[in-house]
């Protein structure tokens, strides 16, 4: 599965970068995240509970940050095992650009592979669930990093369309 999108975050690029590298902030934003711990400056372990269609699973995995260019970009790679439900592995390239002195555009390109029962659910269900989870993450992230989502200039979220740049602002 591949997913590409952009999100406008009402915060400086430096503040967004710091939050993207803070396990406590990420834990609060990742849907279903039960734990997220730094094990080294560029590695984290995580436990996430997800429900995709009829399949609910607890995934335990490892995340590695590479190609770091603070505060501009990095590559995040990871893999997680969900027991009988299957596995997920993949990565994303994250790029930050300053839109103004108080706003940042975060662009991401995700490429993932899944296996096990999850892979049997079908691409449409997997894609729609991934887009929903991404929207939930960015809504929470924007609220935490830049202020409440219903404030003027705050993020409204993705349209859910791959390869569509979203900068929906009131």
PDB file of C-alpha atoms in Angstrom:
ATOM      1  CA  UNK A   1       0.000   0.000   0.000  1.00  0.00           C
ATOM      2  CA  UNK A   2       1.176   3.482  -0.793  1.00  0.00           C
ATOM      3  CA  UNK A   3      -0.160   6.734   0.581  1.00  0.00           C
ATOM      4  CA  UNK A   4       1.033  10.287  -0.111  1.00  0.00           C
ATOM      5  CA  UNK A   5      -0.348  13.462   1.373  1.00  0.00           C
ATOM      6  CA  UNK A   6       0.437  16.837   2.937  1.00  0.00           C
ATOM      7  CA  UNK A   7      -0.865  18.392   6.119  1.00  0.00           C
ATOM      8  CA  UNK A   8      -0.689  21.983   7.322  1.00  0.00           C
ATOM      9  CA  UNK A   9       0.327  22.200  10.976  1.00  0.00           C
ATOM     10  CA  UNK A  10      -0.176  25.583  12.698  1.00  0.00           C
ATOM     11  CA  UNK A  11       3.269  25.636  14.330  1.00  0.00           C
ATOM     12  CA  UNK A  12       6.859  26.457  13.412  1.00  0.00           C
ATOM     13  CA  UNK A  13       8.920  23.865  11.593  1.00  0.00           C
ATOM     14  CA  UNK A  14      11.219  23.522  14.628  1.00  0.00           C
ATOM     15  CA  UNK A  15       8.264  22.874  16.948  1.00  0.00           C
ATOM     16  CA  UNK A  16       6.811  20.286  14.544  1.00  0.00           C
ATOM     17  CA  UNK A  17      10.221  18.586  14.234  1.00  0.00           C
ATOM     18  CA  UNK A  18      10.622  18.416  18.016  1.00  0.00           C
ATOM     19  CA  UNK A  19       7.132  16.931  18.425  1.00  0.00           C
ATOM     20  CA  UNK A  20       7.736  14.343  15.681  1.00  0.00           C
ATOM     21  CA  UNK A  21      10.728  13.119  17.664  1.00  0.00           C
ATOM     22  CA  UNK A  22       9.050  13.130  21.088  1.00  0.00           C
ATOM     23  CA  UNK A  23       7.712   9.707  22.145  1.00  0.00           C
ATOM     24  CA  UNK A  24       5.205  11.208  24.599  1.00  0.00           C
ATOM     25  CA  UNK A  25       3.670  13.455  21.936  1.00  0.00           C
ATOM     26  CA  UNK A  26       3.579  10.645  19.382  1.00  0.00           C
ATOM     27  CA  UNK A  27       2.003   8.222  21.859  1.00  0.00           C
ATOM     28  CA  UNK A  28      -0.827  10.701  22.442  1.00  0.00           C
ATOM     29  CA  UNK A  29      -1.393  11.051  18.681  1.00  0.00           C
ATOM     30  CA  UNK A  30      -1.075   7.497  17.352  1.00  0.00           C
ATOM     31  CA  UNK A  31      -4.501   5.808  17.412  1.00  0.00           C
ATOM     32  CA  UNK A  32      -4.460   2.740  19.675  1.00  0.00           C
ATOM     33  CA  UNK A  33      -0.917   3.343  20.941  1.00  0.00           C
ATOM     34  CA  UNK A  34      -0.404   1.735  24.348  1.00  0.00           C
ATOM     35  CA  UNK A  35       3.337   2.287  24.607  1.00  0.00           C
ATOM     36  CA  UNK A  36       6.088   4.082  22.721  1.00  0.00           C
ATOM     37  CA  UNK A  37       9.585   4.209  24.131  1.00  0.00           C
ATOM     38  CA  UNK A  38      12.913   5.488  22.840  1.00  0.00           C
ATOM     39  CA  UNK A  39      15.480   2.712  22.972  1.00  0.00           C
ATOM     40  CA  UNK A  40      18.231   4.801  21.356  1.00  0.00           C
ATOM     41  CA  UNK A  41      18.407   8.260  19.764  1.00  0.00           C
ATOM     42  CA  UNK A  42      17.114   6.805  16.469  1.00  0.00           C
ATOM     43  CA  UNK A  43      15.023   3.820  17.591  1.00  0.00           C
ATOM     44  CA  UNK A  44      11.723   3.277  19.373  1.00  0.00           C
ATOM     45  CA  UNK A  45       9.608   0.309  20.365  1.00  0.00           C
ATOM     46  CA  UNK A  46       5.834   0.461  20.270  1.00  0.00           C
ATOM     47  CA  UNK A  47       2.705  -1.476  21.159  1.00  0.00           C
ATOM     48  CA  UNK A  48      -0.429  -0.520  19.242  1.00  0.00           C
ATOM     49  CA  UNK A  49      -3.905  -2.070  19.288  1.00  0.00           C
ATOM     50  CA  UNK A  50      -5.721  -1.748  15.964  1.00  0.00           C
ATOM     51  CA  UNK A  51      -9.010  -2.947  14.556  1.00  0.00           C
ATOM     52  CA  UNK A  52      -9.209  -3.365  10.803  1.00  0.00           C
ATOM     53  CA  UNK A  53     -12.630  -4.612   9.777  1.00  0.00           C
ATOM     54  CA  UNK A  54     -13.301  -7.777  11.796  1.00  0.00           C
ATOM     55  CA  UNK A  55      -9.646  -8.214  12.810  1.00  0.00           C
ATOM     56  CA  UNK A  56      -8.410  -6.689  16.064  1.00  0.00           C
ATOM     57  CA  UNK A  57      -4.796  -7.201  17.018  1.00  0.00           C
ATOM     58  CA  UNK A  58      -2.053  -5.952  19.282  1.00  0.00           C
ATOM     59  CA  UNK A  59       1.048  -5.104  17.294  1.00  0.00           C
ATOM     60  CA  UNK A  60       4.473  -4.957  18.894  1.00  0.00           C
ATOM     61  CA  UNK A  61       7.236  -3.509  16.835  1.00  0.00           C
ATOM     62  CA  UNK A  62      10.327  -1.454  16.328  1.00  0.00           C
ATOM     63  CA  UNK A  63      10.699   1.890  14.558  1.00  0.00           C
ATOM     64  CA  UNK A  64      13.965   3.294  13.198  1.00  0.00           C
ATOM     65  CA  UNK A  65      14.648   6.877  12.134  1.00  0.00           C
ATOM     66  CA  UNK A  66      17.213   7.421   9.382  1.00  0.00           C
ATOM     67  CA  UNK A  67      18.349  10.003   6.841  1.00  0.00           C
ATOM     68  CA  UNK A  68      17.857  12.675   9.499  1.00  0.00           C
ATOM     69  CA  UNK A  69      18.108  16.279   8.273  1.00  0.00           C
ATOM     70  CA  UNK A  70      16.807  18.330  11.240  1.00  0.00           C
ATOM     71  CA  UNK A  71      14.427  20.177  11.078  1.00  0.00           C
ATOM     72  CA  UNK A  72      13.692  19.364   7.424  1.00  0.00           C
ATOM     73  CA  UNK A  73      13.182  15.635   6.897  1.00  0.00           C
ATOM     74  CA  UNK A  74      13.741  12.035   7.891  1.00  0.00           C
ATOM     75  CA  UNK A  75      12.870   8.491   6.959  1.00  0.00           C
ATOM     76  CA  UNK A  76      10.954   6.337   9.412  1.00  0.00           C
ATOM     77  CA  UNK A  77      10.979   2.553   8.969  1.00  0.00           C
ATOM     78  CA  UNK A  78       9.396  -0.113  11.060  1.00  0.00           C
ATOM     79  CA  UNK A  79       7.817  -3.471  11.399  1.00  0.00           C
ATOM     80  CA  UNK A  80       5.331  -4.938  13.795  1.00  0.00           C
ATOM     81  CA  UNK A  81       3.932  -8.371  14.513  1.00  0.00           C
ATOM     82  CA  UNK A  82       0.302  -8.869  15.453  1.00  0.00           C
ATOM     83  CA  UNK A  83       0.319 -12.592  16.141  1.00  0.00           C
ATOM     84  CA  UNK A  84      -2.230 -14.547  14.135  1.00  0.00           C
ATOM     85  CA  UNK A  85      -3.598 -11.293  12.668  1.00  0.00           C
ATOM     86  CA  UNK A  86      -0.398 -10.853  10.710  1.00  0.00           C
ATOM     87  CA  UNK A  87       2.347  -8.321  10.328  1.00  0.00           C
ATOM     88  CA  UNK A  88       2.998  -4.885   8.914  1.00  0.00           C
ATOM     89  CA  UNK A  89       6.273  -3.413   7.737  1.00  0.00           C
ATOM     90  CA  UNK A  90       7.222  -0.373   5.790  1.00  0.00           C
ATOM     91  CA  UNK A  91       8.400   3.158   5.951  1.00  0.00           C
ATOM     92  CA  UNK A  92       7.663   6.782   5.296  1.00  0.00           C
ATOM     93  CA  UNK A  93       9.602   9.800   4.173  1.00  0.00           C
ATOM     94  CA  UNK A  94       8.618  12.902   6.125  1.00  0.00           C
ATOM     95  CA  UNK A  95       9.451  16.388   4.827  1.00  0.00           C
ATOM     96  CA  UNK A  96       8.761  19.666   6.624  1.00  0.00           C
ATOM     97  CA  UNK A  97       8.636  23.057   4.933  1.00  0.00           C
ATOM     98  CA  UNK A  98       7.834  26.422   6.448  1.00  0.00           C
ATOM     99  CA  UNK A  99       4.637  27.881   5.046  1.00  0.00           C
ATOM    100  CA  UNK A 100       4.977  31.002   7.187  1.00  0.00           C
ATOM    101  CA  UNK A 101       6.543  31.991  10.487  1.00  0.00           C
ATOM    102  CA  UNK A 102       3.719  30.148  12.279  1.00  0.00           C
ATOM    103  CA  UNK A 103       2.789  27.258   9.977  1.00  0.00           C
ATOM    104  CA  UNK A 104       4.498  24.173   8.583  1.00  0.00           C
ATOM    105  CA  UNK A 105       3.538  21.877   5.729  1.00  0.00           C
ATOM    106  CA  UNK A 106       4.301  18.248   6.546  1.00  0.00           C
ATOM    107  CA  UNK A 107       4.497  16.030   3.458  1.00  0.00           C
ATOM    108  CA  UNK A 108       4.658  12.261   3.738  1.00  0.00           C
ATOM    109  CA  UNK A 109       5.069   9.318   1.391  1.00  0.00           C
ATOM    110  CA  UNK A 110       4.258   5.935   2.935  1.00  0.00           C
ATOM    111  CA  UNK A 111       4.958   2.478   1.531  1.00  0.00           C
ATOM    112  CA  UNK A 112       3.839  -0.542   3.564  1.00  0.00           C
ATOM    113  CA  UNK A 113       3.382  -4.281   3.237  1.00  0.00           C
ATOM    114  CA  UNK A 114       1.032  -6.410   5.284  1.00  0.00           C
ATOM    115  CA  UNK A 115       0.648 -10.151   5.686  1.00  0.00           C
ATOM    116  CA  UNK A 116      -1.460 -12.724   7.483  1.00  0.00           C
ATOM    117  CA  UNK A 117      -5.188 -12.296   8.111  1.00  0.00           C
ATOM    118  CA  UNK A 118      -4.883  -8.566   7.517  1.00  0.00           C
ATOM    119  CA  UNK A 119      -3.747  -9.133   3.943  1.00  0.00           C
ATOM    120  CA  UNK A 120      -6.856 -11.233   3.300  1.00  0.00           C
ATOM    121  CA  UNK A 121      -9.200  -8.348   4.150  1.00  0.00           C
ATOM    122  CA  UNK A 122      -8.752  -6.612   0.833  1.00  0.00           C
ATOM    123  CA  UNK A 123      -7.036  -3.483  -0.335  1.00  0.00           C
ATOM    124  CA  UNK A 124     -10.039  -1.154  -0.112  1.00  0.00           C
ATOM    125  CA  UNK A 125     -10.628  -1.872   3.580  1.00  0.00           C
ATOM    126  CA  UNK A 126      -6.914  -1.607   4.369  1.00  0.00           C
ATOM    127  CA  UNK A 127      -6.577   1.668   2.432  1.00  0.00           C
ATOM    128  CA  UNK A 128      -9.644   3.273   4.013  1.00  0.00           C
ATOM    129  CA  UNK A 129      -8.521   2.230   7.499  1.00  0.00           C
ATOM    130  CA  UNK A 130      -5.007   3.590   6.893  1.00  0.00           C
ATOM    131  CA  UNK A 131      -6.414   6.934   5.701  1.00  0.00           C
ATOM    132  CA  UNK A 132      -8.745   7.118   8.707  1.00  0.00           C
ATOM    133  CA  UNK A 133      -5.860   6.418  11.111  1.00  0.00           C
ATOM    134  CA  UNK A 134      -3.670   9.018   9.376  1.00  0.00           C
ATOM    135  CA  UNK A 135      -6.447  11.609   9.668  1.00  0.00           C
ATOM    136  CA  UNK A 136      -6.894  10.815  13.379  1.00  0.00           C
ATOM    137  CA  UNK A 137      -3.140  11.091  13.951  1.00  0.00           C
ATOM    138  CA  UNK A 138      -2.833  14.471  12.218  1.00  0.00           C
ATOM    139  CA  UNK A 139      -5.922  15.896  13.916  1.00  0.00           C
ATOM    140  CA  UNK A 140      -4.469  15.019  17.339  1.00  0.00           C
ATOM    141  CA  UNK A 141      -0.955  16.087  16.354  1.00  0.00           C
ATOM    142  CA  UNK A 142      -2.172  19.449  15.079  1.00  0.00           C
ATOM    143  CA  UNK A 143      -4.215  20.059  18.234  1.00  0.00           C
ATOM    144  CA  UNK A 144      -1.306  19.199  20.522  1.00  0.00           C
ATOM    145  CA  UNK A 145       1.448  20.970  18.591  1.00  0.00           C
ATOM    146  CA  UNK A 146      -0.396  23.949  17.171  1.00  0.00           C
ATOM    147  CA  UNK A 147      -3.562  24.458  19.150  1.00  0.00           C
ATOM    148  CA  UNK A 148      -7.133  23.255  18.910  1.00  0.00           C
ATOM    149  CA  UNK A 149      -8.329  22.041  15.509  1.00  0.00           C
ATOM    150  CA  UNK A 150     -11.378  24.321  15.541  1.00  0.00           C
ATOM    151  CA  UNK A 151      -9.311  27.490  15.892  1.00  0.00           C
ATOM    152  CA  UNK A 152      -8.842  29.626  12.755  1.00  0.00           C
ATOM    153  CA  UNK A 153      -5.824  28.485  10.770  1.00  0.00           C
ATOM    154  CA  UNK A 154      -5.757  25.033  12.330  1.00  0.00           C
ATOM    155  CA  UNK A 155      -5.704  21.790  10.422  1.00  0.00           C
ATOM    156  CA  UNK A 156      -9.009  20.342   9.268  1.00  0.00           C
ATOM    157  CA  UNK A 157      -7.467  17.124   8.010  1.00  0.00           C
ATOM    158  CA  UNK A 158      -6.844  15.168   4.884  1.00  0.00           C
ATOM    159  CA  UNK A 159      -9.401  14.594   2.189  1.00  0.00           C
ATOM    160  CA  UNK A 160      -8.430  10.933   2.281  1.00  0.00           C
ATOM    161  CA  UNK A 161      -7.273  10.980  -1.331  1.00  0.00           C
ATOM    162  CA  UNK A 162      -3.873   9.571  -2.153  1.00  0.00           C
ATOM    163  CA  UNK A 163      -1.518  11.971  -3.883  1.00  0.00           C
ATOM    164  CA  UNK A 164      -3.682  14.948  -2.958  1.00  0.00           C
ATOM    165  CA  UNK A 165      -2.102  17.854  -1.156  1.00  0.00           C
ATOM    166  CA  UNK A 166      -4.456  18.977   1.567  1.00  0.00           C
ATOM    167  CA  UNK A 167      -4.264  22.411   3.021  1.00  0.00           C
ATOM    168  CA  UNK A 168      -7.885  22.811   4.051  1.00  0.00           C
ATOM    169  CA  UNK A 169      -7.954  25.759   6.380  1.00  0.00           C
ATOM    170  CA  UNK A 170     -10.856  27.871   7.552  1.00  0.00           C
TER     171      UNK A 170
END
